[in-house]
Coordinates of C-alpha atoms in Angstrom, one line a residue:
M1 CA -1.4 24.0 50.2
K2 CA -1.2 26.4 47.0
K3 CA -1.3 23.4 44.8
F4 CA -4.3 22.1 46.6
K5 CA -6.1 25.3 46.4
S6 CA -5.6 25.5 42.6
L7 CA -7.0 22.1 42.3
L8 CA -10.1 23.0 44.1
A9 CA -10.4 26.3 42.3
L10 CA -10.2 24.5 39.1
L11 CA -12.9 22.0 40.2
S12 CA -15.1 24.9 41.3
I13 CA -15.1 26.2 37.7
F14 CA -17.1 23.1 36.7
I15 CA -19.9 23.4 39.1
V16 CA -23.0 21.5 37.8
I17 CA -26.4 22.8 39.0
A18 CA -29.2 20.2 39.1
I19 CA -32.8 21.3 39.7
S20 CA -35.3 18.6 40.4
L21 CA -39.1 19.6 40.4
T22 CA -41.8 17.6 42.0
A23 CA -45.6 18.4 41.5
C24 CA -45.8 20.5 44.6
T25 CA -42.2 21.4 45.5
A26 CA -38.8 22.2 44.1
T27 CA -35.6 20.7 45.5
V28 CA -32.3 22.4 44.7
E29 CA -29.3 20.2 44.4
Y30 CA -25.9 21.6 43.6
E31 CA -22.8 19.0 42.8
L32 CA -20.2 20.3 45.3
S33 CA -16.5 20.9 44.1
N34 CA -14.4 18.6 46.2
Y35 CA -11.1 16.8 46.6
Q36 CA -10.6 13.0 47.4
G37 CA -6.9 12.6 47.5
Q38 CA -6.6 11.0 44.1
D39 CA -3.4 12.9 43.1
S40 CA 0.0 11.8 43.9
D41 CA 3.5 13.4 43.8
A42 CA 6.5 12.3 42.0
D43 CA 7.2 9.6 44.7
G44 CA 3.7 8.2 44.5
M45 CA 2.8 10.2 47.9
M46 CA -0.6 11.3 48.2
I47 CA -1.1 14.9 47.6
Y48 CA -3.3 16.3 50.6
N49 CA -3.9 19.4 52.5
K50 CA -1.3 19.5 55.2
E51 CA -3.2 22.1 57.3
L52 CA -5.9 19.5 57.9
F53 CA -4.4 16.0 57.6
Y54 CA -1.1 14.2 58.3
L55 CA 0.5 10.9 57.3
N56 CA 2.7 8.6 59.3
S57 CA 4.3 7.3 56.2
I58 CA 6.3 10.4 56.0
K59 CA 9.5 9.4 57.6
Q60 CA 11.0 11.7 60.3
G61 CA 12.2 12.0 63.8
G62 CA 14.1 8.9 65.1
P63 CA 14.0 5.9 67.5
D64 CA 12.8 6.0 71.2
P65 CA 10.9 9.3 70.8
A66 CA 10.0 11.5 73.9
V67 CA 8.0 14.5 73.6
L68 CA 8.1 17.4 75.9
D69 CA 5.1 19.7 76.0
D70 CA 6.6 23.0 76.1
T71 CA 3.8 25.0 74.6
A72 CA 3.2 27.1 77.7
R73 CA 6.6 28.7 77.4
S74 CA 8.1 28.4 73.8
G75 CA 4.9 27.4 72.2
Y76 CA 6.4 24.2 70.8
Y77 CA 6.3 20.5 71.3
Y78 CA 10.1 19.2 71.4
L79 CA 11.0 15.9 70.3
Y80 CA 14.2 14.0 71.7
A81 CA 15.2 10.6 70.2
T82 CA 18.2 8.2 70.0
L83 CA 19.9 10.1 67.2
G84 CA 23.7 10.0 67.7
A85 CA 24.5 13.1 69.5
F86 CA 20.8 14.1 70.0
H87 CA 19.5 16.5 67.5
T88 CA 16.2 18.0 68.9
M89 CA 13.2 18.7 66.8
R90 CA 10.2 20.7 67.5
S91 CA 6.6 20.8 66.2
K92 CA 3.3 22.8 66.7
N93 CA 0.9 20.0 65.9
L94 CA 2.9 16.6 66.8
A95 CA 2.9 15.6 63.1
E96 CA 5.5 17.7 61.3
W97 CA 8.9 18.0 63.1
E98 CA 11.7 20.4 62.3
N99 CA 15.3 20.2 63.4
V100 CA 16.6 22.9 65.8
G101 CA 20.0 21.6 65.9
P102 CA 22.4 19.7 68.4
T103 CA 21.4 19.6 72.0
F104 CA 24.7 18.7 73.5
Y105 CA 28.5 18.6 73.6
Q106 CA 29.7 22.1 73.2
K107 CA 33.1 22.7 74.7
Q108 CA 32.8 19.6 76.8
S109 CA 35.6 18.1 78.9
S110 CA 37.5 15.0 77.8
D111 CA 35.6 13.0 80.4
V112 CA 32.4 13.9 79.0
L113 CA 33.4 13.3 75.5
K114 CA 34.4 9.8 76.5
I115 CA 31.3 9.1 78.3
T116 CA 29.0 10.2 75.3
N117 CA 31.3 8.5 73.0
S118 CA 28.8 6.1 71.7
N119 CA 25.5 4.3 72.2
V120 CA 23.8 7.3 73.5
W121 CA 20.2 6.1 74.2
A122 CA 16.7 7.2 74.9
P123 CA 16.9 10.8 76.0
E124 CA 13.8 12.3 77.9
V125 CA 13.5 15.8 79.1
I126 CA 11.3 17.5 81.8
Y127 CA 10.9 21.2 82.8
D128 CA 11.4 22.0 86.5
E129 CA 9.1 24.9 87.7
D130 CA 11.3 25.3 90.9
T131 CA 14.6 25.4 89.3
K132 CA 13.6 26.9 86.0
L133 CA 15.7 24.4 84.2
Y134 CA 15.3 21.4 81.6
Y135 CA 16.7 18.2 82.9
M136 CA 17.7 15.7 80.2
F137 CA 18.0 12.2 81.3
F138 CA 19.7 9.6 79.0
S139 CA 22.1 6.6 78.8
A140 CA 25.5 6.1 77.1
T141 CA 28.3 3.8 77.1
P142 CA 31.6 5.3 78.2
V143 CA 34.9 4.5 76.6
A144 CA 36.5 1.8 78.6
D145 CA 38.4 2.5 81.7
N146 CA 41.3 0.0 81.8
S147 CA 43.3 1.9 84.7
F148 CA 42.1 -0.6 87.3
S149 CA 41.9 -4.2 87.5
T150 CA 38.9 -5.9 88.7
G151 CA 39.3 -7.7 92.3
K152 CA 39.3 -7.2 96.1
G153 CA 36.1 -5.1 95.7
I154 CA 37.0 -3.1 92.6
V155 CA 34.0 -3.8 90.3
S156 CA 34.1 -4.6 86.5
S157 CA 34.2 -1.4 84.4
R158 CA 32.1 -3.4 81.6
N159 CA 30.7 -0.8 79.2
L160 CA 27.0 -1.4 79.8
Y161 CA 25.1 1.7 79.5
N162 CA 24.8 4.0 82.5
M163 CA 22.4 6.6 83.3
Y164 CA 23.2 10.4 83.2
V165 CA 21.6 13.8 83.4
A166 CA 22.2 17.2 81.8
T167 CA 20.6 20.5 82.3
S168 CA 19.9 23.5 80.4
T169 CA 17.8 26.8 80.4
S170 CA 16.5 26.0 77.0
P171 CA 14.8 23.0 75.7
A172 CA 16.8 23.0 72.8
G173 CA 19.9 23.1 74.6
P174 CA 23.0 23.2 75.0
F175 CA 22.8 20.8 77.9
T176 CA 25.6 20.4 80.3
L177 CA 26.3 17.0 81.9
I178 CA 26.2 17.0 85.7
D179 CA 29.2 16.0 87.7
F180 CA 28.1 14.5 91.1
G181 CA 31.7 14.6 92.3
N182 CA 31.4 18.6 91.9
A183 CA 29.1 20.6 94.4
D184 CA 29.2 23.4 92.0
S185 CA 27.7 21.3 89.4
C186 CA 25.2 19.1 91.1
G187 CA 24.9 21.0 94.6
A188 CA 26.3 19.9 97.6
Q189 CA 23.3 17.9 98.9
N190 CA 23.3 15.7 95.6
M191 CA 27.0 14.8 95.6
H192 CA 28.0 11.0 95.6
V193 CA 30.3 9.9 98.0
L194 CA 31.8 6.7 96.3
N195 CA 34.3 4.1 97.8
T196 CA 37.3 4.0 95.3
K197 CA 39.7 1.9 97.3
S198 CA 40.1 -1.9 97.1
G199 CA 40.7 -4.4 99.7
I200 CA 38.2 -3.2 102.5
V201 CA 36.9 -6.4 103.8
L202 CA 33.3 -6.6 105.2
D203 CA 31.8 -9.1 107.6
E204 CA 28.4 -10.5 106.9
S205 CA 26.7 -8.0 109.3
E206 CA 27.9 -4.9 107.1
L207 CA 26.5 -6.4 103.8
A208 CA 23.0 -5.1 104.2
N209 CA 24.5 -1.4 104.6
N210 CA 27.2 -1.7 101.7
A211 CA 27.5 -2.7 98.1
W212 CA 29.9 -5.6 97.9
T213 CA 31.8 -8.3 95.8
K214 CA 32.8 -11.6 97.0
E215 CA 35.9 -13.6 96.3
G216 CA 35.8 -17.2 97.7
N217 CA 34.6 -16.5 101.3
T218 CA 35.9 -13.0 101.7
Y219 CA 33.4 -10.1 101.1
Y220 CA 34.7 -6.6 99.9
K221 CA 33.1 -3.2 99.8
A222 CA 32.5 -2.6 96.4
A223 CA 34.9 0.1 94.8
F224 CA 34.1 2.4 91.9
P225 CA 37.2 4.2 90.9
H226 CA 36.6 4.4 87.2
Y227 CA 36.4 8.0 85.6
F228 CA 32.8 7.9 84.7
A229 CA 31.3 6.8 88.1
R230 CA 31.2 10.4 89.4
Y231 CA 28.8 11.5 86.3
C232 CA 26.4 8.5 86.9
L233 CA 22.8 9.8 88.0
F234 CA 22.5 6.8 90.1
A235 CA 25.4 6.4 92.6
P236 CA 26.5 2.9 91.6
D237 CA 27.0 1.6 95.2
E238 CA 23.3 2.7 96.1
L239 CA 21.9 1.2 92.9
S240 CA 23.9 -1.9 93.6
K241 CA 22.5 -2.1 97.2
V242 CA 18.8 -2.0 95.5
M243 CA 19.8 -4.8 93.1
Q244 CA 21.4 -7.0 95.6
K245 CA 18.6 -6.5 98.1
E246 CA 16.1 -8.1 95.6
G247 CA 18.7 -10.6 94.4
V248 CA 18.9 -9.9 90.7
G249 CA 21.4 -12.4 89.9
I250 CA 20.8 -15.6 88.1
Y251 CA 17.4 -16.8 88.9
G252 CA 17.4 -15.1 92.5
N253 CA 20.9 -15.8 93.4
I254 CA 22.5 -12.3 94.9
T255 CA 25.2 -11.2 92.6
D256 CA 28.2 -8.9 93.2
A257 CA 27.8 -5.1 93.0
G258 CA 28.7 -3.3 89.6
Y259 CA 27.4 -1.1 86.9
F260 CA 24.2 -2.4 86.3
G261 CA 22.9 -1.3 83.0
T262 CA 20.2 1.4 83.3
I263 CA 18.3 2.8 80.2
D264 CA 15.2 4.4 79.1
P265 CA 14.7 7.0 81.8
H266 CA 11.2 8.4 82.3
P267 CA 10.8 11.4 84.7
F268 CA 7.1 11.7 86.0
V269 CA 5.3 14.2 88.1
D270 CA 2.4 12.9 90.1
P271 CA -0.5 15.2 89.4
V272 CA -2.2 13.9 92.5
S273 CA 0.5 14.8 94.9
G274 CA 3.2 16.8 92.9
D275 CA 5.9 14.5 93.8
K276 CA 8.7 13.5 91.5
Y277 CA 9.5 10.0 90.3
L278 CA 11.8 8.4 88.0
Y279 CA 11.2 5.1 86.0
F280 CA 13.9 3.4 84.0
K281 CA 15.0 -0.1 82.8
A282 CA 17.7 -2.0 84.7
E283 CA 19.1 -5.5 83.4
D284 CA 21.7 -7.9 84.6
R285 CA 22.0 -11.6 83.2
G286 CA 18.8 -12.3 81.7
W287 CA 16.3 -10.2 83.7
N288 CA 14.8 -6.9 82.3
I289 CA 13.2 -5.0 85.2
I290 CA 11.6 -1.6 85.0
L291 CA 12.5 0.1 88.5
A292 CA 10.4 3.2 90.0
V293 CA 11.9 5.6 92.6
K294 CA 10.7 8.7 94.1
M295 CA 13.1 11.7 93.6
K296 CA 14.0 14.2 96.4
N297 CA 14.9 16.4 93.3
W298 CA 15.7 15.5 89.7
L299 CA 19.3 14.9 90.8
S300 CA 18.8 12.9 93.9
P301 CA 16.7 9.6 94.3
D302 CA 15.2 8.6 97.5
W303 CA 16.5 5.1 97.5
S304 CA 14.4 4.1 100.4
T305 CA 11.5 4.1 98.0
A306 CA 12.9 2.3 95.1
T307 CA 10.8 -0.7 93.9
Y308 CA 10.6 -3.0 91.1
A309 CA 7.6 -1.9 89.1
V310 CA 7.5 -4.8 86.3
V311 CA 9.7 -7.8 85.5
N312 CA 9.8 -9.5 82.1
G313 CA 7.6 -12.6 81.9
Y314 CA 5.5 -12.0 84.9
H315 CA 2.2 -10.0 85.5
T316 CA 3.2 -8.9 88.8
V317 CA 6.5 -8.6 90.7
Q318 CA 5.1 -10.6 93.7
D319 CA 4.7 -13.7 91.0
W320 CA 8.3 -13.2 90.0
R321 CA 9.4 -13.2 93.5
E322 CA 7.5 -16.2 94.4
G323 CA 8.4 -17.9 91.1
K324 CA 5.0 -18.6 90.0
N325 CA 2.5 -17.8 87.0
K326 CA 5.3 -17.3 84.7
G327 CA 4.1 -16.1 81.2
V328 CA 2.7 -13.0 79.6
S329 CA 1.0 -13.6 76.4
Y330 CA 2.4 -10.8 74.4
E331 CA 5.8 -11.2 75.8
I332 CA 8.1 -13.2 73.6
T333 CA 11.4 -12.3 74.7
S334 CA 13.0 -11.3 78.0
C335 CA 12.6 -7.4 77.4
N336 CA 10.5 -4.8 79.4
E337 CA 11.9 -1.2 78.5
G338 CA 10.9 2.2 77.4
P339 CA 8.6 2.9 80.6
Y340 CA 6.0 5.9 80.3
V341 CA 3.5 6.6 83.0
I342 CA 0.2 8.5 82.5
Y343 CA -2.6 9.2 85.1
H344 CA -6.3 8.9 84.4
T345 CA -9.4 9.2 86.5
D346 CA -12.6 7.5 85.5
A347 CA -16.3 8.7 85.3
N348 CA -16.6 7.5 89.1
G349 CA -13.7 9.4 90.3
K350 CA -11.1 6.5 90.6
G351 CA -7.7 7.2 89.6
L352 CA -5.0 4.9 88.1
Y353 CA -1.4 5.2 87.2
Y354 CA -0.9 3.5 83.8
L355 CA 2.7 2.1 83.2
T356 CA 3.1 1.5 79.6
F357 CA 6.3 -0.1 78.4
S358 CA 7.8 -1.9 75.3
V359 CA 8.3 -5.6 75.0
N360 CA 10.2 -8.1 72.8
D361 CA 13.2 -7.3 70.6
Y362 CA 13.1 -3.8 69.1
G363 CA 14.7 -5.1 65.8
Q364 CA 11.8 -7.5 65.2
S365 CA 8.1 -6.9 64.0
T366 CA 6.8 -8.3 67.3
Y367 CA 8.3 -5.2 69.2
Q368 CA 5.1 -3.6 70.8
V369 CA 3.8 -1.7 73.8
G370 CA 2.3 -3.3 76.8
M371 CA 0.4 -1.9 80.0
A372 CA 0.3 -2.4 83.7
V373 CA -1.8 -0.6 86.2
S374 CA -1.5 0.6 89.9
E375 CA -3.3 2.8 92.3
S376 CA 0.2 4.4 93.4
P377 CA 3.0 5.6 91.4
L378 CA 5.2 3.0 93.2
G379 CA 3.0 0.1 92.6
P380 CA 2.3 -2.7 93.0
F381 CA 1.5 -2.7 89.2
R382 CA -0.2 -5.6 87.3
K383 CA 0.4 -6.1 83.7
L384 CA -3.0 -6.2 82.1
T385 CA -4.0 -9.3 80.0
E386 CA -4.6 -9.1 76.1
E387 CA -8.5 -9.5 77.2
E388 CA -8.3 -6.2 79.2
G389 CA -6.4 -4.4 76.3
G390 CA -3.0 -5.0 77.9
L391 CA -1.3 -4.8 74.5
L392 CA -1.7 -1.2 73.8
L393 CA 0.2 -0.7 70.6
C394 CA 1.0 -3.5 68.1
S395 CA 1.6 -3.8 64.3
S396 CA 1.5 -7.6 64.4
T397 CA -2.2 -7.7 65.3
T398 CA -3.1 -5.2 62.4
E399 CA -1.3 -7.9 60.0
S400 CA 0.3 -4.5 58.6
E401 CA 2.3 -4.6 55.2
S402 CA 3.8 -1.3 55.8
I403 CA 4.3 -1.0 59.6
S404 CA 6.6 -3.0 61.9
G405 CA 8.0 -2.6 65.2
A406 CA 5.7 -0.1 66.6
G407 CA 7.1 0.6 70.3
H408 CA 9.1 2.7 72.5
H409 CA 6.6 5.7 72.9
S410 CA 5.7 8.8 74.9
F411 CA 2.4 10.6 75.2
A412 CA 1.3 14.1 74.6
T413 CA -1.9 16.2 74.8
L414 CA -2.8 18.8 72.1
G415 CA -5.8 20.6 73.0
D416 CA -8.2 18.0 74.5
Q417 CA -6.7 15.2 72.3
L418 CA -4.3 12.6 73.6
Y419 CA -1.7 11.2 71.4
I420 CA 1.0 8.5 71.5
I421 CA 4.3 9.2 69.9
Y422 CA 6.2 6.1 69.0
H423 CA 8.8 4.7 66.6
R424 CA 8.6 1.9 64.0
H425 CA 11.0 0.5 61.4
T426 CA 11.9 2.5 58.5
N427 CA 11.8 -0.7 56.4
Y428 CA 9.0 -2.9 57.7
L429 CA 10.5 -5.9 56.0
A430 CA 14.1 -5.5 57.0
G431 CA 13.2 -4.2 60.7
G432 CA 16.5 -3.7 62.6
N433 CA 18.1 -0.5 64.1
D434 CA 16.6 2.1 61.3
R435 CA 13.5 3.6 62.8
Y436 CA 11.4 6.9 62.6
T437 CA 8.8 8.5 64.5
A438 CA 4.9 8.2 64.2
V439 CA 1.9 9.5 65.8
D440 CA -1.7 8.4 66.5
E441 CA -4.6 9.2 68.6
V442 CA -5.4 7.8 71.9
K443 CA -9.1 7.3 73.3
W444 CA -10.2 6.1 76.8
I445 CA -12.5 3.2 76.8
T446 CA -14.1 1.1 79.4
V447 CA -13.6 -2.6 79.7
K448 CA -14.0 -5.2 82.2
D449 CA -10.8 -6.3 84.1
I450 CA -10.0 -9.9 85.3
F451 CA -12.1 -9.3 88.3
G452 CA -15.3 -8.4 86.4
N453 CA -15.0 -4.6 87.4
D454 CA -15.2 -1.6 84.9
M455 CA -11.9 -0.2 84.3
D456 CA -10.9 2.5 82.0
I457 CA -7.9 2.0 79.7
P458 CA -6.1 3.8 76.9
Y459 CA -7.0 2.6 73.2
V460 CA -4.7 3.7 70.3
N461 CA -6.5 4.4 67.0
G462 CA -3.5 2.9 65.2
P463 CA -1.0 2.3 64.3
T464 CA -2.0 3.9 61.0
D465 CA 0.0 4.5 57.7
S466 CA -3.2 6.4 56.1
I467 CA -4.4 9.9 56.1
Q468 CA -5.6 11.2 59.5
P469 CA -6.9 14.3 60.8
L470 CA -4.5 16.8 62.6
P471 CA -5.2 17.7 66.1
A472 CA -8.2 20.1 66.2
A473 CA -6.6 22.5 68.3
Y474 CA -4.1 23.0 65.7
S475 CA -6.2 22.7 62.5
G476 CA -9.2 24.4 63.7
Y477 CA -11.3 21.6 62.6
K478 CA -12.5 18.8 64.9
N479 CA -14.6 15.6 64.5
I480 CA -18.3 16.7 65.2
A481 CA -19.8 13.4 64.1
D482 CA -20.6 12.5 67.8
Q483 CA -22.6 15.7 68.3
A484 CA -25.1 14.6 65.8
T485 CA -28.2 12.4 65.8
V486 CA -27.4 9.4 63.8
T487 CA -29.8 7.3 61.9
C488 CA -29.4 4.5 59.4
T489 CA -31.8 3.0 56.7
D490 CA -30.3 -0.5 57.7
K491 CA -32.2 -1.0 60.9
N492 CA -29.8 -4.0 62.0
T493 CA -26.7 -1.9 62.1
E494 CA -25.0 -0.8 65.4
I495 CA -25.3 3.0 64.6
E496 CA -23.2 3.8 67.6
C497 CA -20.2 2.3 66.1
V498 CA -19.8 5.0 63.4
N499 CA -19.1 7.9 65.9
D500 CA -17.8 6.4 69.1
G501 CA -14.2 7.8 68.0
L502 CA -12.7 4.5 67.8
L503 CA -10.9 2.9 64.6
S504 CA -11.2 -0.7 64.1
V505 CA -7.5 -1.6 63.1
H506 CA -6.8 -5.0 64.4
K507 CA -7.4 -8.2 62.7
T508 CA -5.9 -10.8 65.0
A509 CA -6.2 -9.2 68.5
N510 CA -7.8 -11.0 71.3
D511 CA -11.6 -11.8 70.6
T512 CA -12.6 -10.3 73.9
F513 CA -11.1 -7.2 73.6
M514 CA -12.0 -6.9 70.0
S515 CA -15.5 -6.9 71.1
Y516 CA -15.1 -3.4 72.7
I517 CA -14.0 -2.0 69.2
R518 CA -16.8 -2.8 66.8
E519 CA -17.8 -2.1 63.4
A520 CA -21.1 -1.0 62.0
Y521 CA -22.4 -3.5 59.5
I522 CA -24.6 -3.1 56.6
S523 CA -26.0 -6.0 54.3
K524 CA -27.2 -3.8 51.5
Q525 CA -26.8 -0.1 50.3
A526 CA -27.6 1.8 53.3
T527 CA -27.8 5.8 54.3
F528 CA -26.4 7.1 57.3
T529 CA -27.8 10.5 58.3
F530 CA -26.2 13.0 60.9
D531 CA -28.6 15.6 61.9
F532 CA -27.2 18.4 63.8
E533 CA -29.4 20.8 66.1
N534 CA -27.9 23.9 64.6
A535 CA -26.1 24.3 61.5
R536 CA -22.5 23.6 61.6
T537 CA -19.6 24.5 59.4
I538 CA -17.8 21.5 58.0
R539 CA -14.8 21.0 55.8
A540 CA -14.3 17.4 55.3
I541 CA -15.8 13.9 55.7
M542 CA -13.9 10.7 56.2
V543 CA -15.6 7.2 56.0
Y544 CA -13.3 4.7 57.6
N545 CA -13.3 1.1 56.1
S546 CA -13.5 -2.3 57.8
A547 CA -10.5 -3.8 59.1
F548 CA -11.3 -7.1 57.4
E549 CA -10.7 -7.7 53.6
N550 CA -14.1 -9.4 53.1
S551 CA -16.0 -6.6 54.5
I552 CA -14.9 -3.5 52.9
F553 CA -16.7 -1.0 50.8
R554 CA -15.4 0.4 47.5
N555 CA -17.8 3.1 46.6
I556 CA -19.9 5.8 48.6
S557 CA -22.7 6.5 46.0
K558 CA -23.9 9.8 47.4
I559 CA -23.1 12.3 50.0
E560 CA -25.8 15.0 50.6
L561 CA -25.2 18.0 52.6
K562 CA -28.3 19.8 53.7
L563 CA -28.1 23.5 54.2
A564 CA -30.5 25.5 56.4
D565 CA -31.9 27.0 53.4
G566 CA -33.2 23.7 52.4
S567 CA -30.9 23.5 49.3
T568 CA -28.5 20.4 49.2
R569 CA -24.9 20.0 48.1
V570 CA -24.1 16.6 46.6
I571 CA -21.0 14.7 46.0
R572 CA -21.4 11.4 44.0
D573 CA -19.5 8.3 43.6
V574 CA -16.6 8.7 46.2
K575 CA -14.4 5.8 45.7
F576 CA -12.4 4.2 48.3
D577 CA -8.8 3.9 47.0
V578 CA -8.2 0.2 46.9
N579 CA -5.0 0.7 44.8
R580 CA -3.5 2.7 47.4
Y581 CA -4.8 1.0 50.4
C582 CA -5.3 -2.8 49.4
N583 CA -3.4 -5.6 47.8
F584 CA -4.8 -8.1 45.3
S585 CA -4.6 -11.8 44.6
E586 CA -2.2 -12.8 41.9
L587 CA -4.6 -15.2 40.7
D588 CA -7.8 -12.9 40.8
V589 CA -7.2 -9.4 40.1
N590 CA -10.6 -8.5 41.9
E591 CA -9.9 -10.3 45.1
I592 CA -8.6 -8.2 47.8
T593 CA -6.1 -10.0 50.0
Y594 CA -4.9 -7.2 52.4
I595 CA -6.5 -3.8 53.5
M596 CA -4.4 -1.2 55.4
S597 CA -5.7 -0.6 58.8
G598 CA -7.3 2.7 59.5
S599 CA -7.7 3.6 56.0
C600 CA -10.6 5.7 54.7
A601 CA -12.3 7.3 51.8
F602 CA -12.4 10.9 52.3
V603 CA -13.6 14.2 50.7
E604 CA -12.6 17.8 51.5
F605 CA -14.2 21.1 50.2
Y606 CA -14.4 24.4 51.0
D607 CA -16.3 25.5 54.3
I608 CA -20.0 25.1 54.0
D609 CA -22.7 25.4 56.7
V610 CA -24.8 22.3 57.0
Q611 CA -27.8 21.1 58.9
S612 CA -27.4 17.4 57.9
V613 CA -25.3 15.0 56.2
K614 CA -26.3 11.7 54.5
I615 CA -24.0 9.2 53.4
T616 CA -24.9 6.4 51.2
I617 CA -22.6 3.3 51.1
D618 CA -22.8 0.6 48.7
V619 CA -22.2 -3.1 49.3
P620 CA -20.3 -4.5 46.5
E621 CA -21.8 -7.1 44.3
G622 CA -21.3 -10.7 45.6
Q623 CA -20.3 -9.4 49.0
E624 CA -22.7 -10.3 51.9
E625 CA -21.9 -7.3 54.2
V626 CA -19.7 -4.1 54.7
G627 CA -18.3 -3.0 58.0
I628 CA -17.9 0.8 58.6
S629 CA -15.3 1.3 61.2
E630 CA -16.0 5.1 61.8
I631 CA -17.4 8.2 60.2
R632 CA -15.6 11.5 60.8
I633 CA -17.2 14.9 60.1
L634 CA -14.5 17.6 60.5
G635 CA -16.3 20.8 61.5
K636 CA -14.9 24.2 62.4
V637 CA -14.0 24.5 65.9
A638 CA -16.2 27.3 67.6

């Protein structure tokens, strides 16, 4: 910030005062000192004001990020990710994260060390007001237990990740793993009573009430003698009964009980009822399923409520059960994972539960976030189509040349702004396992559902890799462009598109859905005027370019800031940084072949009180039109 202030101070030395006189009046214009992000550090990264903006190109955090809003207690947001032994991070603005150290494994027992030996996945933490404890849900692959041979009821101890839970009095830990075989650890009412003996034969009338295995024509009561069974959050016999009831084997054939792989936990408190729910991914032999279950408390599921929320490849679970209508356009592989639920009420008071989840292979560029809706936290859920905005977060449709694999996410609210926190590949060309955390703003829009009814859905202004404004509640400056009366000299332009809060970022998304996210097109040089009812203190202006290479602007010829006293501050020739945000044809150095989605030309200056803002944008020579995605005016929060 010191370097930035020094730059502004240096620029202010060269203020030029221009006075234009007419026959009857005198208009005073001052060239306003400003900064446009034209400077870079030794690594080629833009030098910018980190108290006002952020960049997702700064690699931090880790895969599978889950954010806990702990601001009411500690003043921080906490970030948990798949980082080996879980190194917790914290932030006050959701954009800059600092390590607060390991959150686990302090003087743990040998069993716990074996359980958390490897493949520790996707932690998520929730605070419980009743117990005053933080609950960390996560999955891990325990060290193999070869003490028992499979057969006559003893299930396979295959090391497919199991779900565990740990508690702490602090969001930073240390967390202590819960032992469901020890009343002092979990509470007597939450203990698991597991069968550990082999050879217990069942007749067919007993199958509905027991988890079982089958050998030849003989059914055995499933036995779970392995050391890690007592630590599993889900009693494996109860989980097996749920899976066997649904017939999650090979295409509907009921399978033996076992340790079904469970991963990606998401605890959710229904804001309507206050009830607790847990969502998680389970898989076995080809099926990826997200289950939902109501919790008696955070350590005890009410298995009578357990239900399948979504199944890979189908828009509804009912379709899957009936074996019809298979195919979801944005699902390429058999993967539904990383669930997260948000609740939203529309302008008419109708509330919906939005189950968002990741699809496809996390190592590939097509890893992305889909969405299903329901009127109940337990469903039935319906996956939205692409026309309805069912593809919530996707780097492929932006044709990004810097972002890949945007997925596995959580949501957080800072002030009155909603954000999605997600991971993406550290190397967008290589993909794979190396991922880091990014954040983008989310807006609510109204679309038509497949039945022709209005429906609110979340829309992500991203994924972005360009400069974006920090949350207003942190920076003290918010976008006030929507509080102005807007006019344009090009009468054919859709003025409302420049201050609707929505960034045009997709190049190849569904045409119907893209019609909701429009740009304001001009066919010749045009001036957009923002008139405020009262003078407003502003700090920066951001003009977002088109998402399409053949419609971008390269120059803003003039920005005029009119003060209440009638004088004007002027900024001339603000360049869109094509070298930073665009790629050029190898055959024609003037032909742009790629533009980074969500990129803008911006100017920052010291606080100034303005009555109106005029922005004149040029149409490049030989180009038919220019598309303006959005204009943001960052004004001081009152």
